[in-house]
Amino acid sequence: MFFKKLRADIAAAMENDPAARSKFEVWLTYSGVKALSHHRLANRLYRMRLKLLARIVSQLSRRATGIEIHPAAKIAPGVFIDHGMGVVIGETAEVGEGTVIYQNCTLGGTGKQTGKRHPTVGRCCVISAGAKVLGDITVGDYAKVGAGAVVLRDVPPHATVVGVPARVVRIRGLKEGVDLCQDSSDPVRDELCALRERMFALEERLEKFGKAADVPPGED
């Protein structure tokens, strides 16, 4: 069973990383594949109630790979963690097969709740670099989370979400209410421009009042 899952992890790396040249190279050098192998050992120890030993294995793996996965997290075979440095996956997180997770991502909680408090990520999702998926939420199958996004609500299947907080911009490739064109109006910029124009108008009025105050009595 262990080797079957390892083969699935290596196959996922070969499929998703064009830089991967051979399965042997992936097995020897890819930190994401190593971290998942270590996690499967830690998870087995955790389920055997050897929780301290499981945490020791997970922390040793963190030092070796830069990827921290809680021993209780449920990760399906065939997940690919690309580069991986800074990835954190919490205790009650679940990740479906075929999902790709890039560096510096967090599947974390939002506080000190008990029970299910980490996200559930479906099959064949993409969690881009720097994304934070927080709380007991669900990321639907084939969804994509943009780089640097902070996801606090459920993501529908086949959706693409971006921003802080994350919002749906596409579903099945079709735009969903938000125009991503760089030429579109920026509401923050527009508000700053309006404030600047108002400031100029107030300065002109203050200048006029100042000139009126300097006029001697009896003169127009």
Coordinates of C-alpha atoms in Angstrom, one line a residue:
M1 CA 0.0 0.0 0.0
F2 CA 2.8 2.4 0.9
F3 CA 4.6 1.8 -2.4
K4 CA 1.3 2.1 -4.4
K5 CA 0.8 5.6 -2.9
L6 CA 4.4 6.6 -3.5
R7 CA 4.0 5.6 -7.1
A8 CA 0.9 7.8 -7.4
D9 CA 2.8 10.7 -5.8
I10 CA 5.7 10.3 -8.2
A11 CA 3.3 10.0 -11.2
A12 CA 1.6 13.3 -10.1
A13 CA 4.9 15.0 -10.0
M14 CA 5.8 13.7 -13.5
E15 CA 2.4 14.9 -14.8
N16 CA 2.4 18.4 -13.3
D17 CA 6.1 19.4 -13.5
P18 CA 7.6 19.8 -16.9
A19 CA 11.1 20.0 -15.3
A20 CA 10.8 16.4 -14.0
R21 CA 13.0 14.2 -16.2
S22 CA 12.6 10.8 -14.6
K23 CA 10.8 9.0 -11.8
F24 CA 14.1 8.1 -10.1
E25 CA 15.0 11.8 -10.0
V26 CA 11.6 12.8 -8.6
W27 CA 12.0 10.1 -5.9
L28 CA 15.5 11.2 -4.9
T29 CA 15.2 15.0 -5.1
Y30 CA 11.6 16.3 -4.8
S31 CA 10.9 17.6 -1.4
G32 CA 7.1 17.4 -1.9
V33 CA 7.3 13.6 -2.6
K34 CA 9.6 13.1 0.4
A35 CA 7.3 15.1 2.7
L36 CA 4.2 13.1 1.6
S37 CA 6.1 9.8 2.2
H38 CA 7.1 11.0 5.7
H39 CA 3.5 12.0 6.3
R40 CA 2.2 8.6 5.5
L41 CA 4.5 7.1 8.1
A42 CA 3.5 9.8 10.6
N43 CA -0.2 9.3 9.9
R44 CA 0.1 5.5 10.4
L45 CA 1.8 6.1 13.7
Y46 CA -0.9 8.6 14.7
R47 CA -3.7 6.2 13.9
M48 CA -1.9 3.6 16.1
R49 CA -2.1 6.2 18.9
L50 CA 1.7 6.7 18.9
K51 CA 1.0 10.4 18.7
L52 CA 4.3 11.7 20.2
L53 CA 6.3 9.5 17.8
A54 CA 4.1 10.7 14.9
R55 CA 4.8 14.4 15.8
I56 CA 8.5 13.7 16.0
V57 CA 8.5 12.2 12.5
S58 CA 6.5 15.2 11.2
Q59 CA 8.9 17.7 12.7
L60 CA 11.9 15.9 11.4
S61 CA 10.3 15.9 8.0
R62 CA 9.6 19.7 8.4
R63 CA 13.3 20.3 9.1
A64 CA 14.4 18.2 6.1
T65 CA 11.8 19.5 3.5
G66 CA 10.5 22.8 4.7
I67 CA 6.9 21.4 4.6
E68 CA 4.9 21.0 7.7
I69 CA 2.0 18.5 7.6
H70 CA 0.2 17.5 10.8
P71 CA 0.2 13.7 11.2
A72 CA -3.6 13.6 11.4
A73 CA -4.2 15.4 8.1
K74 CA -5.8 13.2 5.4
I75 CA -4.0 13.4 2.1
A76 CA -5.0 11.2 -0.8
P77 CA -2.4 9.5 -3.1
G78 CA -1.5 11.5 -6.2
V79 CA -1.2 14.9 -4.6
F80 CA 1.7 17.0 -5.8
I81 CA 3.5 19.6 -3.6
D82 CA 5.6 21.7 -6.0
H83 CA 8.8 23.2 -4.5
G84 CA 7.0 23.1 -1.2
M85 CA 9.0 25.4 1.1
G86 CA 6.7 27.0 3.6
V87 CA 3.7 24.8 3.0
V88 CA 1.6 24.2 6.1
I89 CA -1.3 21.6 6.3
G90 CA -3.3 21.5 9.5
E91 CA -4.6 18.7 11.6
T92 CA -8.1 18.3 10.2
A93 CA -7.3 19.3 6.7
E94 CA -8.2 16.9 3.8
V95 CA -6.7 17.0 0.3
G96 CA -8.1 15.1 -2.6
E97 CA -6.1 13.2 -5.2
G98 CA -4.7 15.1 -8.2
T99 CA -4.5 18.4 -6.3
V100 CA -1.4 20.6 -6.8
I101 CA -0.1 22.7 -4.0
Y102 CA 2.6 25.3 -4.6
Q103 CA 5.1 26.9 -2.2
N104 CA 4.2 29.0 0.9
C105 CA 0.6 27.8 1.0
T106 CA -1.4 27.3 4.2
L107 CA -4.3 25.0 4.8
G108 CA -5.0 26.3 8.3
G109 CA -7.5 27.3 10.9
T110 CA -8.8 30.7 12.0
G111 CA -8.6 30.4 15.8
K112 CA -8.8 28.0 18.7
Q113 CA -11.8 26.0 17.7
T114 CA -12.0 22.3 18.3
G115 CA -13.2 19.6 15.9
K116 CA -13.1 20.1 12.2
R117 CA -11.4 23.5 11.8
H118 CA -9.2 23.1 8.7
P119 CA -10.2 23.1 5.0
T120 CA -11.3 20.2 2.8
V121 CA -9.8 20.5 -0.7
G122 CA -11.4 18.4 -3.4
R123 CA -10.0 16.5 -6.3
C124 CA -7.7 18.0 -9.0
C125 CA -7.6 21.5 -7.4
V126 CA -4.8 24.0 -7.7
I127 CA -3.6 26.0 -4.7
S128 CA -1.3 28.6 -6.1
A129 CA 1.8 30.1 -4.4
G130 CA 1.2 32.0 -1.2
A131 CA -2.5 31.2 -1.0
K132 CA -4.1 30.9 2.4
V133 CA -7.2 28.6 2.8
L134 CA -8.5 29.1 6.3
G135 CA -11.2 27.5 8.4
D136 CA -13.6 24.6 8.0
I137 CA -14.5 25.4 4.4
T138 CA -14.6 23.3 1.2
V139 CA -12.8 23.9 -2.0
G140 CA -14.7 22.1 -4.7
D141 CA -13.3 19.7 -7.2
Y142 CA -11.2 21.2 -10.1
A143 CA -11.2 24.6 -8.4
K144 CA -8.3 27.0 -8.7
V145 CA -7.1 29.4 -5.9
G146 CA -5.0 32.3 -7.2
A147 CA -1.5 33.2 -5.9
G148 CA -1.7 35.2 -2.7
A149 CA -5.4 34.7 -2.2
V150 CA -7.0 34.4 1.2
V151 CA -9.9 32.0 1.1
L152 CA -12.4 32.3 3.9
R153 CA -15.6 30.9 2.3
D154 CA -16.5 27.7 0.3
V155 CA -15.3 27.6 -3.3
P156 CA -17.6 26.0 -5.8
P157 CA -16.4 23.2 -8.1
H158 CA -14.6 24.3 -11.3
A159 CA -14.3 27.9 -9.9
T160 CA -11.3 30.3 -9.9
V161 CA -10.9 32.6 -6.9
V162 CA -8.5 35.5 -6.4
G163 CA -8.0 38.4 -4.1
V164 CA -8.1 39.2 -0.4
P165 CA -10.6 38.0 0.7
A166 CA -10.9 35.7 -2.2
R167 CA -13.8 36.1 -4.6
V168 CA -15.0 33.9 -7.5
V169 CA -14.0 35.4 -10.9
R170 CA -14.5 32.4 -13.2
I171 CA -16.6 29.2 -13.2
R172 CA -15.7 26.6 -15.9
G173 CA -13.6 29.3 -17.6
L174 CA -16.4 31.9 -17.9
K175 CA -16.1 35.3 -16.2
E176 CA -18.3 35.6 -13.1
G177 CA -19.1 39.2 -12.4
V178 CA -15.6 40.6 -12.0
D179 CA -13.6 41.9 -14.9
L180 CA -9.9 41.1 -14.6
C181 CA -8.8 43.4 -17.4
Q182 CA -6.0 45.6 -16.3
D183 CA -7.5 48.6 -18.1
S184 CA -10.7 48.5 -16.1
S185 CA -11.4 51.1 -13.4
D186 CA -9.8 50.8 -10.1
P187 CA -12.2 51.9 -7.3
V188 CA -9.4 52.7 -4.9
R189 CA -7.6 54.8 -7.5
D190 CA -10.8 56.6 -8.4
E191 CA -11.5 57.4 -4.7
L192 CA -8.0 58.8 -4.3
C193 CA -8.3 61.0 -7.4
A194 CA -11.6 62.3 -6.1
L195 CA -10.0 63.1 -2.7
R196 CA -7.2 64.9 -4.4
E197 CA -9.5 67.1 -6.5
R198 CA -11.5 68.0 -3.4
M199 CA -8.2 68.9 -1.6
F200 CA -7.2 71.2 -4.4
A201 CA -10.6 72.9 -4.4
L202 CA -10.4 73.5 -0.6
E203 CA -6.9 74.9 -1.0
E204 CA -8.1 77.4 -3.6
R205 CA -11.0 78.5 -1.3
L206 CA -8.6 78.9 1.6
E207 CA -6.3 81.0 -0.6
K208 CA -9.1 83.3 -1.6
F209 CA -10.2 83.7 2.1
G210 CA -6.6 84.6 3.0
K211 CA -6.4 87.2 0.3
A212 CA -9.7 88.7 1.4
A213 CA -8.5 88.9 5.0
D214 CA -5.4 90.9 3.9
V215 CA -7.4 93.7 2.2
P216 CA -7.4 96.9 4.4
P217 CA -10.8 98.1 5.6
G218 CA -12.6 100.4 3.2
E219 CA -10.9 99.0 0.1
D220 CA -12.6 96.7 -2.4

